[in-house]
XYZ file of C-alpha atoms in Angstrom:
625
model
C 103.391 14.078 45.196
C 99.990 13.424 46.501
C 97.956 16.787 46.792
C 96.292 16.172 50.386
C 94.930 19.209 50.919
C 92.766 18.582 47.402
C 92.415 14.825 47.704
C 90.188 15.586 51.376
C 88.561 18.565 49.626
C 87.540 16.044 46.791
C 86.423 13.574 49.041
C 84.246 15.784 51.396
C 83.524 17.017 47.616
C 81.895 13.166 46.983
C 79.906 12.407 50.058
C 78.416 15.584 49.833
C 77.217 14.923 46.569
C 75.893 11.680 47.530
C 73.861 13.745 49.955
C 72.384 16.270 48.014
C 69.012 17.109 46.431
C 69.965 19.653 44.179
C 73.176 20.512 42.565
C 73.083 23.655 44.052
C 73.915 22.461 47.309
C 77.217 21.050 46.283
C 78.658 25.247 45.097
C 79.844 25.707 48.574
C 82.224 22.397 48.552
C 83.110 23.018 44.934
C 83.667 26.837 45.009
C 86.147 26.830 47.802
C 88.378 24.058 47.293
C 88.993 25.530 43.229
C 89.711 28.999 44.819
C 92.188 27.595 47.481
C 94.503 26.069 44.337
C 97.497 28.581 43.783
C 96.814 31.020 40.724
C 92.900 31.135 41.183
C 91.162 33.652 41.503
C 87.617 34.118 40.278
C 85.414 30.833 39.601
C 81.665 31.415 38.010
C 79.055 28.880 37.407
C 76.361 29.009 34.612
C 73.424 27.121 34.444
C 71.835 26.971 30.542
C 67.968 25.532 29.314
C 67.912 24.498 26.002
C 70.802 25.913 23.484
C 70.855 29.118 24.760
C 68.518 30.169 27.809
C 70.676 30.992 31.013
C 69.078 30.501 33.952
C 71.557 30.634 37.107
C 75.047 32.787 37.518
C 76.739 32.346 40.725
C 80.532 33.752 40.991
C 82.549 33.794 44.273
C 85.987 35.749 44.152
C 88.654 34.459 46.640
C 88.940 36.276 49.857
C 85.414 36.700 50.085
C 82.436 34.535 51.771
C 79.767 36.017 49.549
C 78.903 34.871 46.409
C 76.655 36.979 43.530
C 74.439 34.831 42.656
C 72.016 35.702 39.389
C 68.340 34.624 38.366
C 67.819 34.844 34.839
C 65.551 33.335 31.878
C 68.142 35.865 29.494
C 67.754 34.323 25.751
C 71.627 34.377 24.202
C 71.458 32.656 20.863
C 75.162 33.557 20.273
C 75.791 31.193 23.804
C 74.363 28.234 21.732
C 77.968 27.242 19.956
C 79.122 26.728 23.320
C 76.393 23.826 23.896
C 78.730 20.642 24.441
C 77.768 17.109 23.062
C 78.242 13.995 25.262
C 81.988 14.588 26.748
C 82.368 17.657 28.826
C 85.164 20.533 27.081
C 88.034 22.133 28.985
C 89.041 25.924 26.579
C 91.726 28.444 27.686
C 91.057 32.160 26.574
C 92.173 35.121 27.383
C 89.634 36.970 29.130
C 89.839 39.935 27.100
C 88.694 38.029 23.951
C 85.686 36.900 25.743
C 82.280 37.668 23.664
C 79.736 38.923 25.653
C 76.999 37.739 23.304
C 78.396 34.230 24.397
C 79.936 34.319 27.360
C 77.815 36.076 30.225
C 80.469 35.214 32.406
C 82.909 37.885 31.944
C 81.491 40.444 33.385
C 82.623 38.754 36.021
C 86.161 37.213 35.621
C 87.711 40.745 33.868
C 87.199 41.901 37.341
C 90.024 39.588 38.241
C 93.551 39.616 38.406
C 95.089 37.348 35.587
C 95.193 37.660 32.179
C 93.064 33.612 31.477
C 90.407 31.761 31.620
C 89.988 27.992 31.866
C 86.355 27.294 31.109
C 84.750 23.333 31.469
C 81.077 23.056 29.943
C 79.427 20.020 30.052
C 75.930 18.188 29.750
C 74.064 17.973 32.803
C 71.044 16.193 30.957
C 68.913 16.113 27.620
C 67.322 19.378 28.311
C 70.122 21.085 30.561
C 73.939 21.779 30.597
C 75.938 24.306 32.500
C 80.401 25.848 32.368
C 82.034 25.883 35.230
C 85.070 28.752 34.091
C 87.804 29.795 36.328
C 90.063 33.067 36.269
C 93.839 31.827 36.248
C 97.019 34.466 37.083
C 99.756 33.678 34.984
C 101.460 31.541 38.348
C 98.772 28.985 38.060
C 99.780 25.127 36.993
C 97.361 25.187 34.529
C 97.541 21.326 33.776
C 96.984 21.125 37.850
C 94.195 23.682 37.761
C 92.341 21.278 34.030
C 92.672 18.411 36.242
C 91.107 19.449 39.209
C 87.930 21.227 37.477
C 87.597 18.125 35.578
C 87.668 16.438 38.367
C 85.192 18.507 39.945
C 83.045 18.731 37.481
C 83.017 14.611 37.148
C 81.483 14.813 40.820
C 79.083 17.950 39.712
C 77.928 15.381 36.837
C 77.751 12.033 38.857
C 75.749 14.129 41.771
C 73.110 15.601 38.643
C 72.452 12.384 37.175
C 71.977 10.552 40.542
C 69.470 13.044 41.894
C 67.810 12.357 38.599
C 68.196 8.692 39.387
C 66.155 9.179 42.891
C 63.886 11.674 41.490
C 62.951 8.490 38.524
C 62.445 6.071 41.531
C 60.554 8.068 43.312
C 58.487 9.168 40.703
C 58.028 5.414 39.536
C 57.008 4.427 42.896
C 54.588 7.171 43.471
C 53.227 5.978 39.948
C 52.964 2.582 40.826
C 51.611 2.850 43.795
C 48.527 4.995 41.922
C 48.509 2.072 39.429
C 47.958 -0.234 42.074
C 45.341 1.877 44.338
C 43.898 2.912 40.880
C 43.323 -0.873 40.285
C 42.003 -1.436 43.163
C 39.341 1.131 43.218
C 38.850 0.333 39.868
C 38.357 -3.355 40.027
C 35.889 -3.247 43.219
C 32.973 -2.697 41.213
C 31.470 -4.433 38.438
C 28.737 -1.966 38.089
C 29.174 0.034 34.509
C 28.536 3.399 35.491
C 29.880 3.186 38.707
C 32.988 1.986 37.877
C 33.166 4.522 34.730
C 32.948 7.879 37.643
C 35.846 5.845 39.033
C 38.423 5.649 36.331
C 37.627 9.475 35.995
C 37.907 10.219 39.189
C 40.913 8.238 39.999
C 43.154 9.919 38.377
C 42.623 13.790 39.620
C 44.078 15.342 41.214
C 47.595 12.952 41.286
C 47.864 12.538 37.572
C 45.809 15.642 35.833
C 43.705 18.071 36.454
C 40.649 17.144 35.051
C 39.645 13.784 33.257
C 36.767 13.002 30.513
C 36.051 9.028 29.953
C 34.066 7.943 26.446
C 32.792 4.593 24.962
C 33.446 3.783 21.699
C 30.015 2.965 19.852
C 29.146 2.271 16.866
C 27.701 5.506 16.212
C 31.198 6.972 17.791
C 32.060 8.019 21.199
C 29.400 8.835 23.861
C 30.781 10.905 26.472
C 30.072 8.937 29.952
C 31.980 10.536 33.159
C 34.162 13.764 33.647
C 35.401 14.880 36.575
C 37.853 17.874 37.472
C 39.381 19.825 40.460
C 37.157 22.289 40.656
C 33.118 22.030 40.531
C 32.892 24.249 37.769
C 35.357 23.537 35.726
C 34.267 19.846 35.637
C 30.591 21.131 34.613
C 32.137 22.766 31.644
C 34.011 19.251 31.027
C 31.328 17.617 31.205
C 29.309 19.935 28.488
C 32.418 19.492 26.217
C 32.542 16.062 26.422
C 29.325 15.660 25.568
C 28.744 18.409 23.091
C 31.773 19.682 21.787
C 31.975 18.997 17.998
C 35.872 19.822 18.156
C 36.520 17.129 20.606
C 34.366 14.648 19.054
C 35.726 14.988 15.683
C 39.176 15.077 17.107
C 38.135 11.697 19.275
C 36.599 9.719 15.797
C 39.390 10.851 13.984
C 41.787 8.714 16.910
C 39.851 5.731 15.931
C 42.205 2.051 17.253
C 45.581 4.474 17.462
C 47.310 3.082 20.759
C 49.724 5.445 21.003
C 49.234 8.253 23.796
C 49.383 11.481 21.976
C 49.638 14.692 23.326
C 47.978 18.441 22.209
C 49.421 21.881 23.389
C 49.179 25.542 21.704
C 48.883 25.469 18.294
C 46.999 21.895 18.096
C 44.216 23.152 20.583
C 42.779 25.931 18.589
C 39.294 25.381 18.379
C 38.968 23.396 21.309
C 37.203 23.510 24.698
C 40.257 23.961 26.685
C 40.970 27.510 25.756
C 39.681 30.601 26.329
C 37.926 32.174 23.614
C 40.392 34.498 21.323
C 43.492 32.719 22.757
C 45.271 29.406 22.483
C 48.543 28.450 24.124
C 51.699 29.227 22.467
C 53.682 25.915 22.651
C 54.229 23.586 19.657
C 51.580 21.154 17.920
C 50.665 17.635 19.625
C 53.069 15.016 19.389
C 53.014 11.471 20.903
C 56.102 11.302 22.781
C 55.095 11.900 25.744
C 56.293 15.621 25.585
C 54.285 18.521 25.500
C 54.552 21.833 23.988
C 54.836 25.233 25.993
C 53.208 28.430 25.014
C 51.169 31.006 28.381
C 47.993 32.392 29.104
C 45.532 29.453 27.941
C 43.012 27.631 30.332
C 42.176 24.101 30.277
C 38.724 23.975 30.398
C 38.555 27.434 32.712
C 40.997 25.983 35.013
C 43.412 27.571 36.916
C 45.805 26.444 39.135
C 46.138 27.705 42.744
C 49.504 29.288 43.775
C 51.527 28.428 41.527
C 50.537 30.761 38.753
C 49.195 29.828 35.062
C 50.721 27.207 32.710
C 50.094 26.405 29.076
C 47.428 24.016 28.703
C 47.883 20.438 27.950
C 45.605 17.448 26.919
C 46.715 14.130 26.300
C 44.276 11.348 24.877
C 44.658 7.579 25.801
C 42.584 4.722 24.007
C 41.472 2.281 25.991
C 41.934 -1.036 24.525
C 40.921 -4.081 26.492
C 41.173 -8.191 25.189
C 41.940 -7.075 21.749
C 39.218 -4.598 20.864
C 38.722 -0.429 21.278
C 36.125 0.415 24.292
C 36.927 3.799 24.228
C 39.276 6.579 25.268
C 40.124 8.834 28.298
C 41.275 12.619 27.985
C 43.475 14.305 30.669
C 43.585 18.199 30.960
C 46.589 19.823 32.556
C 47.271 23.430 33.999
C 50.812 22.388 35.374
C 54.525 22.557 35.028
C 55.854 20.434 32.384
C 57.962 18.770 34.550
C 54.217 17.423 36.824
C 53.341 15.874 33.392
C 53.072 11.708 33.225
C 54.578 10.163 30.299
C 53.548 8.366 27.697
C 53.915 4.555 29.337
C 52.579 5.781 32.581
C 49.544 6.789 31.009
C 49.457 3.687 28.601
C 49.357 1.564 31.640
C 46.464 3.599 33.395
C 44.808 3.257 30.819
C 45.369 -0.291 29.915
C 43.935 -0.801 33.767
C 40.775 1.232 33.241
C 39.993 -0.123 30.186
C 40.238 -3.696 31.746
C 37.903 -2.303 34.836
C 35.532 -1.224 32.052
C 35.512 -4.280 29.763
C 34.843 -6.204 33.008
C 31.630 -4.236 33.878
C 30.688 -4.131 30.533
C 31.018 -7.885 30.246
C 29.512 -8.253 33.318
C 26.496 -5.821 32.535
C 26.368 -7.877 29.359
C 26.441 -11.418 30.930
C 23.753 -10.176 33.987
C 21.109 -9.384 31.290
C 21.557 -12.672 28.963
C 21.271 -14.389 32.521
C 17.856 -12.530 33.483
C 16.725 -12.896 30.099
C 17.043 -16.688 30.292
C 16.055 -17.022 33.650
C 12.855 -15.007 32.525
C 12.488 -17.633 29.779
C 12.446 -20.289 32.431
C 10.065 -19.090 34.360
C 6.181 -18.465 33.395
C 5.858 -15.291 31.857
C 2.867 -14.694 33.415
C 0.253 -16.747 36.212
C -3.094 -17.491 35.462
C -6.192 -15.215 36.508
C -9.397 -16.015 38.685
C -11.668 -14.341 41.263
C -11.024 -17.769 43.401
C -7.360 -17.445 44.338
C -4.776 -14.731 44.131
C -1.874 -15.502 42.426
C 2.285 -14.124 42.933
C 5.568 -15.021 41.926
C 8.713 -13.533 43.421
C 12.240 -14.537 42.068
C 15.114 -13.104 43.780
C 18.811 -13.712 42.125
C 21.414 -14.285 44.853
C 24.709 -15.374 43.116
C 26.817 -12.307 42.423
C 28.550 -14.754 39.255
C 25.246 -14.264 37.990
C 25.467 -18.586 36.998
C 21.757 -19.113 35.540
C 20.007 -20.674 38.713
C 17.823 -23.796 39.294
C 14.950 -22.639 41.260
C 11.704 -22.890 39.153
C 7.782 -22.675 40.007
C 4.864 -22.374 37.479
C 0.837 -22.306 38.096
C -1.236 -24.875 35.833
C -5.249 -24.580 35.552
C -6.683 -27.872 35.069
C -9.232 -29.643 33.193
C -11.275 -30.211 36.395
C -11.274 -26.518 37.645
C -8.917 -27.100 40.087
C -5.073 -24.959 39.860
C -1.824 -26.868 40.133
C 0.914 -25.420 41.698
C 4.486 -26.298 41.496
C 7.814 -25.251 43.165
C 10.965 -26.871 42.334
C 15.125 -26.650 42.976
C 17.522 -28.293 40.466
C 21.076 -29.072 42.001
C 23.519 -26.530 41.389
C 24.036 -22.999 38.410
C 24.980 -22.784 35.247
C 23.704 -24.335 31.679
C 23.555 -28.060 32.473
C 21.519 -26.425 35.698
C 19.280 -24.458 33.207
C 18.208 -27.225 30.977
C 17.384 -29.601 33.611
C 15.046 -26.572 34.804
C 13.170 -26.195 31.642
C 13.202 -30.061 31.376
C 11.781 -30.541 34.902
C 9.093 -27.658 34.330
C 7.413 -28.380 31.162
C 7.441 -32.194 31.919
C 5.711 -31.246 34.774
C 3.327 -28.446 33.214
C 2.120 -30.789 30.737
C 0.806 -33.770 32.658
C -0.817 -31.751 35.058
C -2.578 -29.953 32.627
C -3.328 -33.257 31.318
C -4.672 -33.881 34.661
C -2.672 -36.452 36.125
C -2.520 -36.288 40.143
C 0.524 -34.590 41.815
C 2.390 -37.690 42.673
C 1.500 -39.405 39.309
C 3.201 -36.359 37.850
C 6.544 -36.658 39.989
C 7.175 -39.936 39.176
C 6.642 -39.746 35.637
C 9.128 -36.737 35.923
C 11.804 -38.895 37.875
C 11.117 -41.781 35.143
C 12.660 -39.273 32.278
C 15.066 -37.790 34.418
C 16.252 -41.589 35.137
C 16.059 -42.342 31.503
C 18.067 -39.398 30.231
C 20.934 -39.678 32.614
C 20.417 -36.749 34.775
C 23.510 -35.756 36.527
C 22.378 -34.027 38.950
C 19.288 -34.242 41.124
C 16.023 -31.892 42.005
C 13.503 -31.324 44.746
C 10.528 -30.059 44.325
C 6.788 -30.103 45.361
C 3.239 -30.136 43.718
C 0.249 -28.616 45.443
C -3.922 -28.552 43.836
C -6.189 -26.344 44.674
C -9.341 -27.963 44.082
C -12.640 -25.753 44.744
C -15.472 -27.214 47.096
C -18.976 -26.012 46.947
C -18.866 -24.782 50.839
C -16.130 -21.825 49.350
C -13.195 -23.990 51.110
C -10.539 -25.724 48.599
C -9.461 -28.906 48.977
C -5.386 -29.002 49.000
C -3.369 -31.934 47.598
C 0.500 -32.280 48.254
C 3.069 -34.192 46.821
C 6.906 -33.285 47.720
C 9.803 -34.392 46.332
C 12.611 -33.770 49.317
C 11.451 -30.013 48.585
C 10.842 -27.913 51.817
C 6.863 -28.263 53.075
C 4.852 -25.527 52.116
C 3.349 -23.440 54.486
C -0.537 -22.268 55.291
C -1.308 -18.559 56.812
C -4.635 -18.729 57.512
C -6.988 -15.765 58.131
C -6.311 -15.467 62.067
C -2.608 -15.251 61.787
C -1.475 -19.038 62.584
C 1.204 -20.627 60.389
C 1.180 -24.623 60.051
C 3.767 -26.750 58.208
C 2.189 -29.017 55.331
C 3.327 -32.599 55.583
C 5.216 -33.268 52.678
C 7.952 -36.254 52.085
C 9.332 -37.969 49.543
C 12.706 -38.918 47.348
C 14.557 -36.414 45.666
C 14.090 -36.596 41.648
C 16.695 -38.289 39.373
C 18.116 -40.365 42.436
C 16.538 -44.107 41.867
C 14.190 -45.696 39.292
C 11.018 -46.633 40.181
C 9.608 -44.002 42.844
C 6.255 -43.615 43.897
C 5.001 -39.989 45.449
C 2.266 -39.604 47.741
C -0.251 -36.829 48.917
C -1.041 -34.913 51.514
C -4.833 -33.447 51.916
C -5.799 -30.691 54.228
C -8.514 -28.176 53.407
C -7.966 -23.980 53.170
C -10.818 -21.862 53.081
C -11.106 -18.008 52.558
C -8.341 -15.934 52.431
C -5.888 -18.531 53.655
C -2.565 -18.427 51.917
C -0.531 -21.277 50.420
C 3.124 -19.963 50.864
C 5.442 -22.742 48.433
C 9.223 -21.563 48.536
C 12.817 -22.907 47.272
C 15.699 -23.477 49.987
C 17.527 -19.901 49.313
C 14.600 -18.434 51.682
C 14.952 -20.955 54.326
C 18.843 -21.066 54.453
C 19.604 -17.286 54.058
C 21.298 -17.239 57.497
C 22.526 -14.034 59.241
C 26.113 -12.682 60.938
C 25.033 -14.625 64.577
C 24.438 -18.080 62.652
C 20.729 -17.712 62.912
C 18.287 -19.055 59.570
C 15.587 -17.242 58.186
C 13.482 -20.640 58.562
C 13.818 -19.604 62.169
C 12.004 -15.975 62.081
C 10.019 -16.859 59.074
C 6.471 -18.467 60.337
C 6.498 -15.374 63.062
C 7.316 -13.200 59.806
C 4.413 -14.947 57.725
C 1.821 -14.637 60.402
C 2.690 -10.395 60.835
C 1.697 -10.458 56.767
C -1.855 -11.827 57.503
C -4.903 -9.679 55.694
C -2.002 -9.031 52.372
C -2.306 -9.889 49.007
C -0.323 -12.468 47.657
C 2.043 -10.035 45.438
C 2.925 -8.276 49.358
C 3.436 -11.431 50.804
C 5.774 -12.285 48.166
C 7.484 -9.360 47.493
C 7.747 -8.950 51.397
C 9.315 -12.607 52.191
C 12.244 -11.938 49.799
C 13.052 -8.580 50.653
C 13.502 -9.872 54.160
C 15.207 -12.413 53.905
C 17.838 -10.425 51.911
C 18.149 -7.902 54.250
C 18.330 -11.226 56.619
C 21.442 -12.708 55.061
C 25.046 -12.000 55.954
C 25.719 -15.367 54.386
C 24.736 -17.532 51.207
C 23.751 -17.077 48.151
C 21.256 -18.985 46.517
C 18.238 -18.167 44.478
C 15.198 -17.570 46.017
C 11.517 -18.072 44.289
C 8.239 -17.713 46.191
C 4.619 -18.790 44.944
C 2.236 -17.512 47.089
C -1.596 -18.357 46.430
C -4.742 -16.563 48.677
C -7.594 -19.011 48.308
C -10.606 -16.781 47.734
C -13.069 -19.140 47.149
C -15.858 -16.021 46.963
C -15.612 -13.008 44.577
C -12.318 -10.584 45.494
C -15.273 -7.833 46.454
C -16.548 -9.663 49.643
C -15.826 -8.505 52.759
C -12.117 -10.208 54.119
C -10.042 -9.908 57.222
C -8.239 -6.438 55.968
C -4.224 -6.339 56.148
C -2.985 -4.460 59.442
C 0.341 -2.764 58.367
C 1.354 -2.294 62.322
C 1.180 -6.122 62.746
C 3.653 -6.676 60.358
C 6.229 -3.774 61.194
C 6.019 -5.470 64.800
C 7.235 -8.418 63.287
C 10.579 -7.243 61.984
C 11.726 -5.556 65.016
């Protein structure tokens, strides 16, 4: 015969279990139907941590609506023999025979009518177990009581398992979201110092109360960043990261160990993470994601707000990227054990941090190498003379830092003139760099030998065709030849390059006539020169198209404002003109990543101490408005 009352109660219990956020919420739905079982007078539930620490006891008797609840942390070593294995254990015993050192429930069970107890002891998880005990009299059908008791326990275990599973899923979702955000934050910068600061900050306070980052150098660990939820504790962490011998020795011993290690209790003796004269009382460090317990220690002086002090725990994770160790990240925790991250999460976070750091380091190495190579493709210094004021500027525009193809040079010639050249190889990278070196050195050699600009460009074109160069280039060569009256003859020859500009002493700007075919496209090309005179304090400006093609958000090119910007610089020296125009173009542009090269020559024609038109900064500032 089906017991409809119990079946209905069990159905309600399962429904409640599916919604419960904690097992204690099921108490009313469990105790009431059990007490309605014939012959049952009292229900007592207990909750245990470890082998013998009683955490909770709840007792409810038949006919009462008010349970007795006892919350405690009583240690009862004798109860260790009751700890169940994998399956629930049902026992029957007389109340009078119960040992109080093993059964704290006995003080309640003895108050109920009847002479026997039916109890079911069961495991909740790896860290805890529980018992549900019923006081019954002689009228009870013990088989029915046991059946109902085990069914209720099944619901409790399933409820607890579901709560843990949902908690793990929520924690996993939270961890995944944090890892995704960490990747975005750390990958958003290729600056080494900024990336290291982001790595230290990203997990505080979400994961830990403090963090330290060290890079692995040939001479040992090098402190690079630290953060903490409190400013004063951050200063203490920074000091420990830089100078503490205990931490330095520990990181050095870690070497290439890939496992995350947790340290607490005695393992932190002598460390900078505990107060002088005391350590945590927990277990030694381990590498399985757990952490020891203890009391009254401070993580670099940290005291969590609101929930009292907790044992200090420190974790150290190796930062490994692309098969090599780049450093380590140390987290300091001052929080309950339940809020400590597990090893898998820390390994994932460390992997992402290591890749971000390694990318920044590789980018910095590449940047240094590219800039060094770029410097070798350009003259180390420009020739000096009282008759001209020379300066140049070069701004790298490519964020990926491939070597650009812009080049310039200034070549004194046997007849006392000076040849100025500037060019731009199509594309970027190693091939463009090789062609850049060939073009610059070929032109320099030909011009030093006294060849005129047109001949020099024609011979360079022939050399490119013979070498079967896969890229074309543009170039312009201008010679300044002194004249007895203090002026200079400007002879300009262009091969498809943007025409130079001349800034006159009165502020007017004119474009030098030029033309000619690109270099490296056709055989037997000749180039014609254009001649004009420049007077003292006139300035010749040669540049690559990275300057004129810098484009603002509205679509306008810097070329449209270049004459006015250059005019505003009248009276300035060559260095100021070159640096100012390059800086203005970079500020102006919203799009465009080409390099900007400028070569500026102010013709003096007379000694530099002669009276020249003074520079007026007000005119320059007005043009920038």
